[in-house]
Tab-separated table of C-alpha atoms in Angstrom:
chain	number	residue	atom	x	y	z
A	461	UNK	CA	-65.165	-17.227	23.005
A	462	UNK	CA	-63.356	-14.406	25.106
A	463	UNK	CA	-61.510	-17.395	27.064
A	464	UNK	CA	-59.804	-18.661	24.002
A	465	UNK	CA	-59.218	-15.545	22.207
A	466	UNK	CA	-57.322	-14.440	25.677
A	467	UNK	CA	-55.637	-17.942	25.637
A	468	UNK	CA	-54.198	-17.376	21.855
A	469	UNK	CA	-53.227	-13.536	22.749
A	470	UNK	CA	-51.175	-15.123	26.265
A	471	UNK	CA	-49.748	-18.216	23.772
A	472	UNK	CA	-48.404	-15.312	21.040
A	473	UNK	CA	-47.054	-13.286	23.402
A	474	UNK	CA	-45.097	-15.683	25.222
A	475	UNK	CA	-43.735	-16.774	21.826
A	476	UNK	CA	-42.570	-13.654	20.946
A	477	UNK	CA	-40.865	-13.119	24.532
A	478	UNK	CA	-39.541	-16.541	23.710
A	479	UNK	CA	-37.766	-15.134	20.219
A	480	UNK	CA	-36.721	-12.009	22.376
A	481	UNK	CA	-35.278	-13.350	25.049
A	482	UNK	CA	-31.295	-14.583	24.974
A	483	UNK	CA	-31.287	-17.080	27.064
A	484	UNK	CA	-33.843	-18.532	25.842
A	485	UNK	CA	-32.598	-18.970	22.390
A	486	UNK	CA	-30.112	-20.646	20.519
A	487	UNK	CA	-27.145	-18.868	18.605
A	488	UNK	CA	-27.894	-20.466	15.555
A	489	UNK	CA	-31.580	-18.926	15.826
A	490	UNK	CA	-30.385	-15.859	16.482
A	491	UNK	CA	-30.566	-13.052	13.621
A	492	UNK	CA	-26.768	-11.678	12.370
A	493	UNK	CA	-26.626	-7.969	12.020
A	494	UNK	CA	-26.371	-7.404	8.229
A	495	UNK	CA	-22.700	-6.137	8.697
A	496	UNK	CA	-21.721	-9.785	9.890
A	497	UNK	CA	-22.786	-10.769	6.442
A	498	UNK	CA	-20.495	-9.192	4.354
A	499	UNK	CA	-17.959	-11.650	2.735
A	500	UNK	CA	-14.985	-10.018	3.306
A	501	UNK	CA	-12.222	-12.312	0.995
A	502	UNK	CA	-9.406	-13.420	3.376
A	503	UNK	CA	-5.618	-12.678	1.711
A	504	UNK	CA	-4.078	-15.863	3.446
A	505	UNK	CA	-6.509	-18.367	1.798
A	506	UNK	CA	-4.954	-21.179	-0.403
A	507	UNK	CA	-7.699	-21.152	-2.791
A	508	UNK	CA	-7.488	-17.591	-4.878
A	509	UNK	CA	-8.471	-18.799	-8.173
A	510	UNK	CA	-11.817	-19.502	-5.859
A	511	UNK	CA	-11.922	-16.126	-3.949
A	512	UNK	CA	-11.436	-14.573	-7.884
A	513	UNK	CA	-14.076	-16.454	-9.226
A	514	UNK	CA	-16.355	-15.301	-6.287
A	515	UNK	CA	-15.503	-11.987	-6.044
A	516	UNK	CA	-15.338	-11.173	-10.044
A	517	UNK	CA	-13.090	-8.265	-8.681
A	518	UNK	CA	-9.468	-7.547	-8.326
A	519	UNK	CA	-10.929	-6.927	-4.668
A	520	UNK	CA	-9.968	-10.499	-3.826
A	521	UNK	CA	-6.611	-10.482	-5.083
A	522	UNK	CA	-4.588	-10.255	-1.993
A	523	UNK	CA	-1.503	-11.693	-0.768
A	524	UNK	CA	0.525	-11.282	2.970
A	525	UNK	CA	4.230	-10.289	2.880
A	526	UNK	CA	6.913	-11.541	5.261
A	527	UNK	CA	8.245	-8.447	5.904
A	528	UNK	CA	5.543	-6.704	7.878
A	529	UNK	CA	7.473	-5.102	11.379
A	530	UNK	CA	4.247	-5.177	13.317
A	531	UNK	CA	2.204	-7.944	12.613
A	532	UNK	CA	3.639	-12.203	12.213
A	533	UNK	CA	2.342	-13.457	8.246
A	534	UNK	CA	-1.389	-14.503	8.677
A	535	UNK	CA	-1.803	-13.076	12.063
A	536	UNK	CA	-4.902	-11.564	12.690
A	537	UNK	CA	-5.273	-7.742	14.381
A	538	UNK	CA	-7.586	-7.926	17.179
A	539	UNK	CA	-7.177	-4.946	18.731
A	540	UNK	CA	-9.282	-1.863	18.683
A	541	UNK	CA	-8.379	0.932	16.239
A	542	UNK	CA	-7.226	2.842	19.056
A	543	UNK	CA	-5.649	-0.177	20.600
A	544	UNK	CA	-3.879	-0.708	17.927
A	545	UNK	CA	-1.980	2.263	17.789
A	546	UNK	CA	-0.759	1.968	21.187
A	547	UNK	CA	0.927	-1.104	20.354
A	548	UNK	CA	2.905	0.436	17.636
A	549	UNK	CA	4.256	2.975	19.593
A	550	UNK	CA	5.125	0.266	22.354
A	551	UNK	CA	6.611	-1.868	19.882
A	552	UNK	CA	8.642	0.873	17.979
A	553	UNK	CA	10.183	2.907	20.834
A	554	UNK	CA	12.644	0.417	21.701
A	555	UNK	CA	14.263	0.377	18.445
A	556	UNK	CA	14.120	3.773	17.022
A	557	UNK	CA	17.425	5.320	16.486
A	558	UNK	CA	15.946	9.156	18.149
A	559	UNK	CA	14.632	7.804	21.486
A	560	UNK	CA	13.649	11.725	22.078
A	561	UNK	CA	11.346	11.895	18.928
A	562	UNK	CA	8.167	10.431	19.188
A	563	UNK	CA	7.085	7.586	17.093
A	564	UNK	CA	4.062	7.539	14.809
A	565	UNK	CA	1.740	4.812	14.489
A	566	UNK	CA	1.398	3.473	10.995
A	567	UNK	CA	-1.485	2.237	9.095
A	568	UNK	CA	-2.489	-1.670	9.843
A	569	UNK	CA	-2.363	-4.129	7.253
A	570	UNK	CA	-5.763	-5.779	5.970
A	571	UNK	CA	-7.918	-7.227	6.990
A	572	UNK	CA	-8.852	-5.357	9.918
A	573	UNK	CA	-12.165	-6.667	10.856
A	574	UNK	CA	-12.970	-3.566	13.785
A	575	UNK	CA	-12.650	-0.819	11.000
A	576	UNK	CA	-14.513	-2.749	8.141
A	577	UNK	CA	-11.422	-2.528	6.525
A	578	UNK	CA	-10.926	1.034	6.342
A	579	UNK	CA	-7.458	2.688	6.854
A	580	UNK	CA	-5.403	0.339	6.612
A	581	UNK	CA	-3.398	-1.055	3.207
A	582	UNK	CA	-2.506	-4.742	1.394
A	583	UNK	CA	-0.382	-5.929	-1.473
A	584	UNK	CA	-2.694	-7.214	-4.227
A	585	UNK	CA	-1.462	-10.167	-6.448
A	586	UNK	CA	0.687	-8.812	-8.924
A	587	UNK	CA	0.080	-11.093	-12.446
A	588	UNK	CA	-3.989	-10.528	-12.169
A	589	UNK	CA	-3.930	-7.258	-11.426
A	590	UNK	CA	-1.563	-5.522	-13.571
A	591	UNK	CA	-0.279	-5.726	-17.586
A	592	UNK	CA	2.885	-4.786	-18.298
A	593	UNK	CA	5.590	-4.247	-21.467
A	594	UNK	CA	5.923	-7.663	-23.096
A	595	UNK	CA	9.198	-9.000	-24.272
A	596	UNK	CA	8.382	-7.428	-28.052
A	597	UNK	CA	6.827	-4.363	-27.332
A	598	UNK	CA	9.276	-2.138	-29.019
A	599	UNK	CA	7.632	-4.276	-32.260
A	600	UNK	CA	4.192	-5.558	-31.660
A	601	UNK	CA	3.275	-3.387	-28.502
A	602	UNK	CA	1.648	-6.271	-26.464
A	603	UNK	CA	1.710	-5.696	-23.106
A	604	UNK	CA	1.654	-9.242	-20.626
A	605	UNK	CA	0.994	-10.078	-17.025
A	606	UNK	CA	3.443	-8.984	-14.441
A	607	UNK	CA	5.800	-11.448	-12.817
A	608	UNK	CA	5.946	-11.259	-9.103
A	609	UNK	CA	6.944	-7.495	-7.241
A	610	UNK	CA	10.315	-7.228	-7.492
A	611	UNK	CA	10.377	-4.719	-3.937
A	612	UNK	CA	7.979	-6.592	-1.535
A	613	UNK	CA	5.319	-3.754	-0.046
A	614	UNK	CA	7.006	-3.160	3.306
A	615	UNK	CA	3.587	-0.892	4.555
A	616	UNK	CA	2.124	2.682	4.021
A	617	UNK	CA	1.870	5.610	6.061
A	618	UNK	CA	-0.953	8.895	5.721
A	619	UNK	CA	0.809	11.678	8.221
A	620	UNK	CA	-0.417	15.197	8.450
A	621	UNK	CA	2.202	17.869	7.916
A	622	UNK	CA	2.574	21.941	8.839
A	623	UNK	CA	4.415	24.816	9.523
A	624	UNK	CA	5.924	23.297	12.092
A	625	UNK	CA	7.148	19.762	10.962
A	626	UNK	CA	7.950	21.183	7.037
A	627	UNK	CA	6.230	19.550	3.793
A	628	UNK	CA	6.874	16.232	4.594
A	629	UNK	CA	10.257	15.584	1.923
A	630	UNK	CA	13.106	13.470	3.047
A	631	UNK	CA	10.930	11.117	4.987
A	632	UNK	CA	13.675	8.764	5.386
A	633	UNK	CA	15.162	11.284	7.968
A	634	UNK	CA	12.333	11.049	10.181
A	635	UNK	CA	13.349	7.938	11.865
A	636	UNK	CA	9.812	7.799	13.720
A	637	UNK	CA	7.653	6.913	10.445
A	638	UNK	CA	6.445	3.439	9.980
A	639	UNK	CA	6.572	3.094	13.757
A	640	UNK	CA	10.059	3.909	13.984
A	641	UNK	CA	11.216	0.586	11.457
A	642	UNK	CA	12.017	3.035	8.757
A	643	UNK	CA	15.592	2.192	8.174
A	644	UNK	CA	15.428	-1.270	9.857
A	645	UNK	CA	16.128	-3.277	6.334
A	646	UNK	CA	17.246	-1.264	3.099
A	647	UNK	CA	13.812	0.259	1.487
A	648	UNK	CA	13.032	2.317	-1.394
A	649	UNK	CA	10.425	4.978	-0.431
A	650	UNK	CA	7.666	6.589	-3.109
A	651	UNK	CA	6.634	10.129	-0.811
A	652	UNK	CA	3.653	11.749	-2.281
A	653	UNK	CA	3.730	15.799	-1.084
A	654	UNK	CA	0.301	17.087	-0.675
A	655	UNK	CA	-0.287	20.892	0.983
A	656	UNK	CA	-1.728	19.276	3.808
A	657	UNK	CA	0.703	16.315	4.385
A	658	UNK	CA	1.923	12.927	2.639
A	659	UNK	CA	1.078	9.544	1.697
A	660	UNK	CA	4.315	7.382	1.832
A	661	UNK	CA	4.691	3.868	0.523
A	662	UNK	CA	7.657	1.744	1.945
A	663	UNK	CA	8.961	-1.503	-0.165
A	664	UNK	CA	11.743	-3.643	1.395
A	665	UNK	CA	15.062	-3.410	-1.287
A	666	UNK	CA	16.456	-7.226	-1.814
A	667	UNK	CA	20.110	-7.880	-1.314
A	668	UNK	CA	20.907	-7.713	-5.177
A	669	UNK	CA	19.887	-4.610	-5.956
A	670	UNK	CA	21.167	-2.720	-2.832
A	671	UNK	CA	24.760	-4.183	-3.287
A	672	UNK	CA	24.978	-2.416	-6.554
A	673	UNK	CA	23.632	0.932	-4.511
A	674	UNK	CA	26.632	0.412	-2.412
A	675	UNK	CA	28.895	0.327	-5.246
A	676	UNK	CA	27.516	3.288	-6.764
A	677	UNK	CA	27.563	5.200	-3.301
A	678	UNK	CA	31.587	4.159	-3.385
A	679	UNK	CA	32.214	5.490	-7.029
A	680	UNK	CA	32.150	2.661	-8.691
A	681	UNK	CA	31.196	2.213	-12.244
A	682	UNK	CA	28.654	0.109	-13.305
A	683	UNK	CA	29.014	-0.886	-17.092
A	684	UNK	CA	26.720	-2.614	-19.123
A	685	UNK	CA	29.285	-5.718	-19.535
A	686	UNK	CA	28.548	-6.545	-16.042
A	687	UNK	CA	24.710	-6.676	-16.502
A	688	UNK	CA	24.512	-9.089	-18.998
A	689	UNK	CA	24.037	-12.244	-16.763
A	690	UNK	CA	20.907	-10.765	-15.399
A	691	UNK	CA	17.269	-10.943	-16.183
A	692	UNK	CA	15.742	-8.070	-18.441
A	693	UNK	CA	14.186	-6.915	-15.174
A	694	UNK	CA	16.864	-6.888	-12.969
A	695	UNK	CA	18.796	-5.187	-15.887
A	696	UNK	CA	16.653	-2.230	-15.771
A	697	UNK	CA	16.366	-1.889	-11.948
A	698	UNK	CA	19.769	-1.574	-11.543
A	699	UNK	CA	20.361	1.041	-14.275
A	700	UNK	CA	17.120	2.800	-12.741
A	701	UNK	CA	18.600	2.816	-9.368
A	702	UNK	CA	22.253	3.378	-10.246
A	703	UNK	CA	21.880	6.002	-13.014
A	704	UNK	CA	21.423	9.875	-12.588
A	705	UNK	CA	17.953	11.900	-11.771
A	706	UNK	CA	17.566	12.759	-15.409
A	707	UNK	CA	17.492	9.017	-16.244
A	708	UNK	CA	15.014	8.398	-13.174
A	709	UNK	CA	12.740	10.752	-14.659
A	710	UNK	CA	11.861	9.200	-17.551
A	711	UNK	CA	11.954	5.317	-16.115
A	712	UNK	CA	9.654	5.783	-12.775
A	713	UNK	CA	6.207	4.899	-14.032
A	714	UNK	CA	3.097	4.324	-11.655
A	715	UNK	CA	0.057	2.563	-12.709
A	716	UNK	CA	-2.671	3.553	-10.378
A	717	UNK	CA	-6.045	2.086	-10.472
A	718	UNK	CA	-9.347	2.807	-8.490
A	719	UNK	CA	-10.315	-0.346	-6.995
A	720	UNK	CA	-13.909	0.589	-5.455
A	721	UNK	CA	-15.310	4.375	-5.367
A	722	UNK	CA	-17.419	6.499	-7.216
A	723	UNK	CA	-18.179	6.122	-10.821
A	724	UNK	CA	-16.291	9.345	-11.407
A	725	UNK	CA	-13.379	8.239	-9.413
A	726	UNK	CA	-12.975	4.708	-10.508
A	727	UNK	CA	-13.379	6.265	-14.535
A	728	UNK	CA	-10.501	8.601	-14.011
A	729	UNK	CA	-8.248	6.341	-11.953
A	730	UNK	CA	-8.783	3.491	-14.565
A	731	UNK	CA	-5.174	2.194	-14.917
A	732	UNK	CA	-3.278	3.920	-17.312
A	733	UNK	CA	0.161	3.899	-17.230
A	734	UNK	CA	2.070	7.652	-16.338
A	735	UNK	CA	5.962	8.154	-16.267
A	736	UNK	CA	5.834	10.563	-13.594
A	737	UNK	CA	8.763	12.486	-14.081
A	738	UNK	CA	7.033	14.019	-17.409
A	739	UNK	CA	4.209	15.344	-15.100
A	740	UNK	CA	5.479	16.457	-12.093
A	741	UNK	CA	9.011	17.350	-10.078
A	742	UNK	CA	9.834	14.130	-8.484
A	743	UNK	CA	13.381	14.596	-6.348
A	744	UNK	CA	15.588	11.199	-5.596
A	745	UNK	CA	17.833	11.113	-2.400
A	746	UNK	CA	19.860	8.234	-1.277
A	747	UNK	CA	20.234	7.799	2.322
A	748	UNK	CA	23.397	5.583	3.214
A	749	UNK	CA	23.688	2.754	6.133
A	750	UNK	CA	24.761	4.154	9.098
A	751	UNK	CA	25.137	0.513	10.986
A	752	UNK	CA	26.848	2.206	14.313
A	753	UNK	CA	22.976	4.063	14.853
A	754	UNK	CA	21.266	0.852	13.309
A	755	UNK	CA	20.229	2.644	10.108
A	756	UNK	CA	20.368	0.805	6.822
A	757	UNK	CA	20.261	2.131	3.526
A	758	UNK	CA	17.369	4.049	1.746
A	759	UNK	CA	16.519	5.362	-1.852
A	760	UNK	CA	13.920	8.000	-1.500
A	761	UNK	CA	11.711	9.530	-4.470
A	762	UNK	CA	9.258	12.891	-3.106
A	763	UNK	CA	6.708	13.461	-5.631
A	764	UNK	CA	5.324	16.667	-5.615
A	765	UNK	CA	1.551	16.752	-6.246
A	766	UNK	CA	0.934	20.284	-5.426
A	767	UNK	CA	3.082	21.323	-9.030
A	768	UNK	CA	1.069	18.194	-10.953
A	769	UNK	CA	-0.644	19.299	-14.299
A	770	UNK	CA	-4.612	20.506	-14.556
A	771	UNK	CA	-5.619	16.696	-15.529
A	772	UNK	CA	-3.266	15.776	-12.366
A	773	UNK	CA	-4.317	18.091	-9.992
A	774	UNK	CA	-8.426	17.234	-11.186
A	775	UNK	CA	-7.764	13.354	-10.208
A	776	UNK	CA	-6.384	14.539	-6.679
A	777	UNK	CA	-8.990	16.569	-5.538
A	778	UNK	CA	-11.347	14.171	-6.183
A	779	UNK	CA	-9.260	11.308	-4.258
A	780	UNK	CA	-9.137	13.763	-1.998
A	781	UNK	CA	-12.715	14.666	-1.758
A	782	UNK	CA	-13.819	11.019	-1.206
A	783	UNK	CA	-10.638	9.552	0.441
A	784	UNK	CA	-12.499	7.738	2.886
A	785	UNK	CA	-14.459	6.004	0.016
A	786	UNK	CA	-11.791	4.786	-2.403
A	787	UNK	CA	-9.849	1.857	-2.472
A	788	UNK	CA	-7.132	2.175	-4.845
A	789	UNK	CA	-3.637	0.193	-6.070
A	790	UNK	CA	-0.147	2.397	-6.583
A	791	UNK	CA	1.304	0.049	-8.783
A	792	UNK	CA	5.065	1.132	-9.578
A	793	UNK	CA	6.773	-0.058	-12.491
A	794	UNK	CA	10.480	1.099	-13.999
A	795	UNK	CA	9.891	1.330	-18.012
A	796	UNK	CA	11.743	-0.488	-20.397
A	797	UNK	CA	13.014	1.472	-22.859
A	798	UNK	CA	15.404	-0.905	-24.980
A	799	UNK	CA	15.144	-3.992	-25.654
A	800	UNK	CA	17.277	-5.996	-23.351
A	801	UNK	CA	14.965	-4.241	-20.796
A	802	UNK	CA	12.094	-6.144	-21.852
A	803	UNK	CA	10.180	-7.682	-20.787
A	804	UNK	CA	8.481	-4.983	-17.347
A	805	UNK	CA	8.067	-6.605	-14.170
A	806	UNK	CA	5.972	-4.520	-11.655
A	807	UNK	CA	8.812	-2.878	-8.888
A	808	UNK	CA	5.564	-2.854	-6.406
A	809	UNK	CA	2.381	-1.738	-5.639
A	810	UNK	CA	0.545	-0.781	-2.086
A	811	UNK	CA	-3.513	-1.195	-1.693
A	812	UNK	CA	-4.889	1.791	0.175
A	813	UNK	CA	-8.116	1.229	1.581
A	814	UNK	CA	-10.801	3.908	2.421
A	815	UNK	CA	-8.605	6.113	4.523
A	816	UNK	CA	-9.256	8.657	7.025
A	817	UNK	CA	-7.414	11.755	7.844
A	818	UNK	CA	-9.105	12.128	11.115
A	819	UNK	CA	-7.128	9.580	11.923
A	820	UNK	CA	-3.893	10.280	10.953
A	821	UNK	CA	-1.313	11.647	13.137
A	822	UNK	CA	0.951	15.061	12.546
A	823	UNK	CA	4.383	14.783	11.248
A	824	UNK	CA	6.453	16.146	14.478
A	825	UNK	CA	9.067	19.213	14.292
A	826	UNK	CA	12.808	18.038	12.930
């Protein structure tokens, strides 16, 4: 009886050293850590309706941009975090137009599969995620889905500011933002000014609508007669962009919405439509081409978050509080106000995900 209960002990053990033992067993036997489980949707597949109906979340609602400076549409980052912000700087230093200021590496576009996609930002799909002024809103205030971004998302940068490099405004000047690609096509910049340092969205500003900024920058006068061959949306772009600050302030409009976070987070951050202007100083500055240094144009709007109202300055320090949790859309939108304005058509919006300040790097000295 001994004999064969030391047999079965001998014939269990070498099972289990069997199980335990790599070479011994097959990779599809083996066990996948529970983070190799997580479905993580993929923004270049050709079946969204799919990834939506999976997901039931506007987490899946994703979409790659062509304009991306470091990283070919569809590629995939493989490099490590810290990797990957090596390459930026090798990447950007040859083209930046100040040689002697250093360039800082910008956040990576999702996914990135070595950060669980943290820090890094997207461009979600602009119909299913956002509603915007219908066509007769003025009369039956219905609100419709968005038509495709007017400014494609160009990227997003978190930089840390202080005494030394100033508050952060005029971002445009510092050539060594978005890894020195700043000025590299004409792009409209949204700066948000926090005490302890900015969060910057870039979009990319199409031909039209920068031609018109170039005849405003040389005096010229842009009627109405001249905008009536063009789309309600186009329409109010152009007035937006070629009008004065006092008309900017009550046309910029962001829509931000709280993705995945806390409850308390994701209940203030809900959606709701703000025209900025009527909550905080927002300042516009437009930067013109300089094509002898390699700079095109920019339109630049520095939101001051420090001066935002009580309700305002309640939402920020709790984004701030549990940054590295929230996932969140900055939708941008210019409101119609009359009719031939109508219907909206979203201007942008950037995805942050789950970002980390630890990471970020510090706004250098002018």
């Amino acid at each position: 009886m001994q004999d064969e209960n030391t047999t079965l002990s001998t014939v269990r053990r070498s099972s289990v050293s069997r199980r335990l033992d790599p070479l011994l067993s097959s990779d599809s036997c083996r066990q996948r850590a529970r983070s190799e489980e997580r479905n993580v949707p993929e923004p270049d597949s050709d079946d969204e309706e799919a990834i939506i109906d999976k997901q039931h979340s506007p987490k899946g609602l994703l979409t790659r941009i062509d304009s991306d400076p470091l990283d070919s549409p569809g590629g995939t980052v493989t490099k490590q975090p810290r990797e990957i912000k090596k390459l930026v700087v090798q990447d950007a230093v040859a083209v930046s137009p100040k040689k002697k200021s250093p360039v800082l590496p910008t956040l990576p576009r999702y996914p990135i599969s070595e950060t669980k996609n943290h820090n890094c930002w997207s461009e979600p799909h602009a119909g299913k995620c956002f509603k915007v002024r219908g066509e007769n809103y003025l009369a039956d205030k219905k609100k419709v889905a968005s038509g495709p971004y007017i400014f494609p998302a160009r990227g997003a940068d978190l930089i840390l500011t202080n005494k030394e490099s100033g508050n952060g405004t005029d971002i445009a000047e510092r050539h060594c933002v978005l890894a020195g690609h700043v000025r590299s096509v004409p792009t409209f910049i949204i700066n948000f000014c926090f005490p302890w340092g900015v969060l910057v969205n870039y979009y990319e500003i199409p031909d039209l609508y920068a031609s018109f900024l170039q005849k405003k920058e040389r005096g010229d006068t842009i009627h109405d007669e001249m905008l009536e061959c063009f789309a309600p949306h186009e329409r109010n772009v152009i007035r937006f962009l070629t009008g004065d600050d006092a008309q900017r302030q009550d046309k910029l409009k962001l829509i931000p919405v709280c993705i995945e976070g806390p409850w308390v987070v994701r209940q203030m951050i809900a959606g709701k439509p703000a025209v900025i202007g009527k909550r905080l100083p927002v300042s516009y500055k437009y930067h013109p081409a300089d094509r002898s240094k390699g700079l095109e144009m920019c339109f630049e709007a520095d939101l001051d978050i420090s001066a935002s109202d009580p309700v305002g300055k309640k939402v920020v320090k709790l984004c701030t509080t549990y940054l590295t949790s929230v996932t969140v859309d900055i939708g941008v939108v210019i409101e119609g106000i009359e009719g031939d304005e109508l219907p909206e058509q979203m201007l942008g919006c950037v995805r942050i995900h789950k970002l980390d300040s630890l990471l970020s790097p510090t706004l250098p000295p002018c």
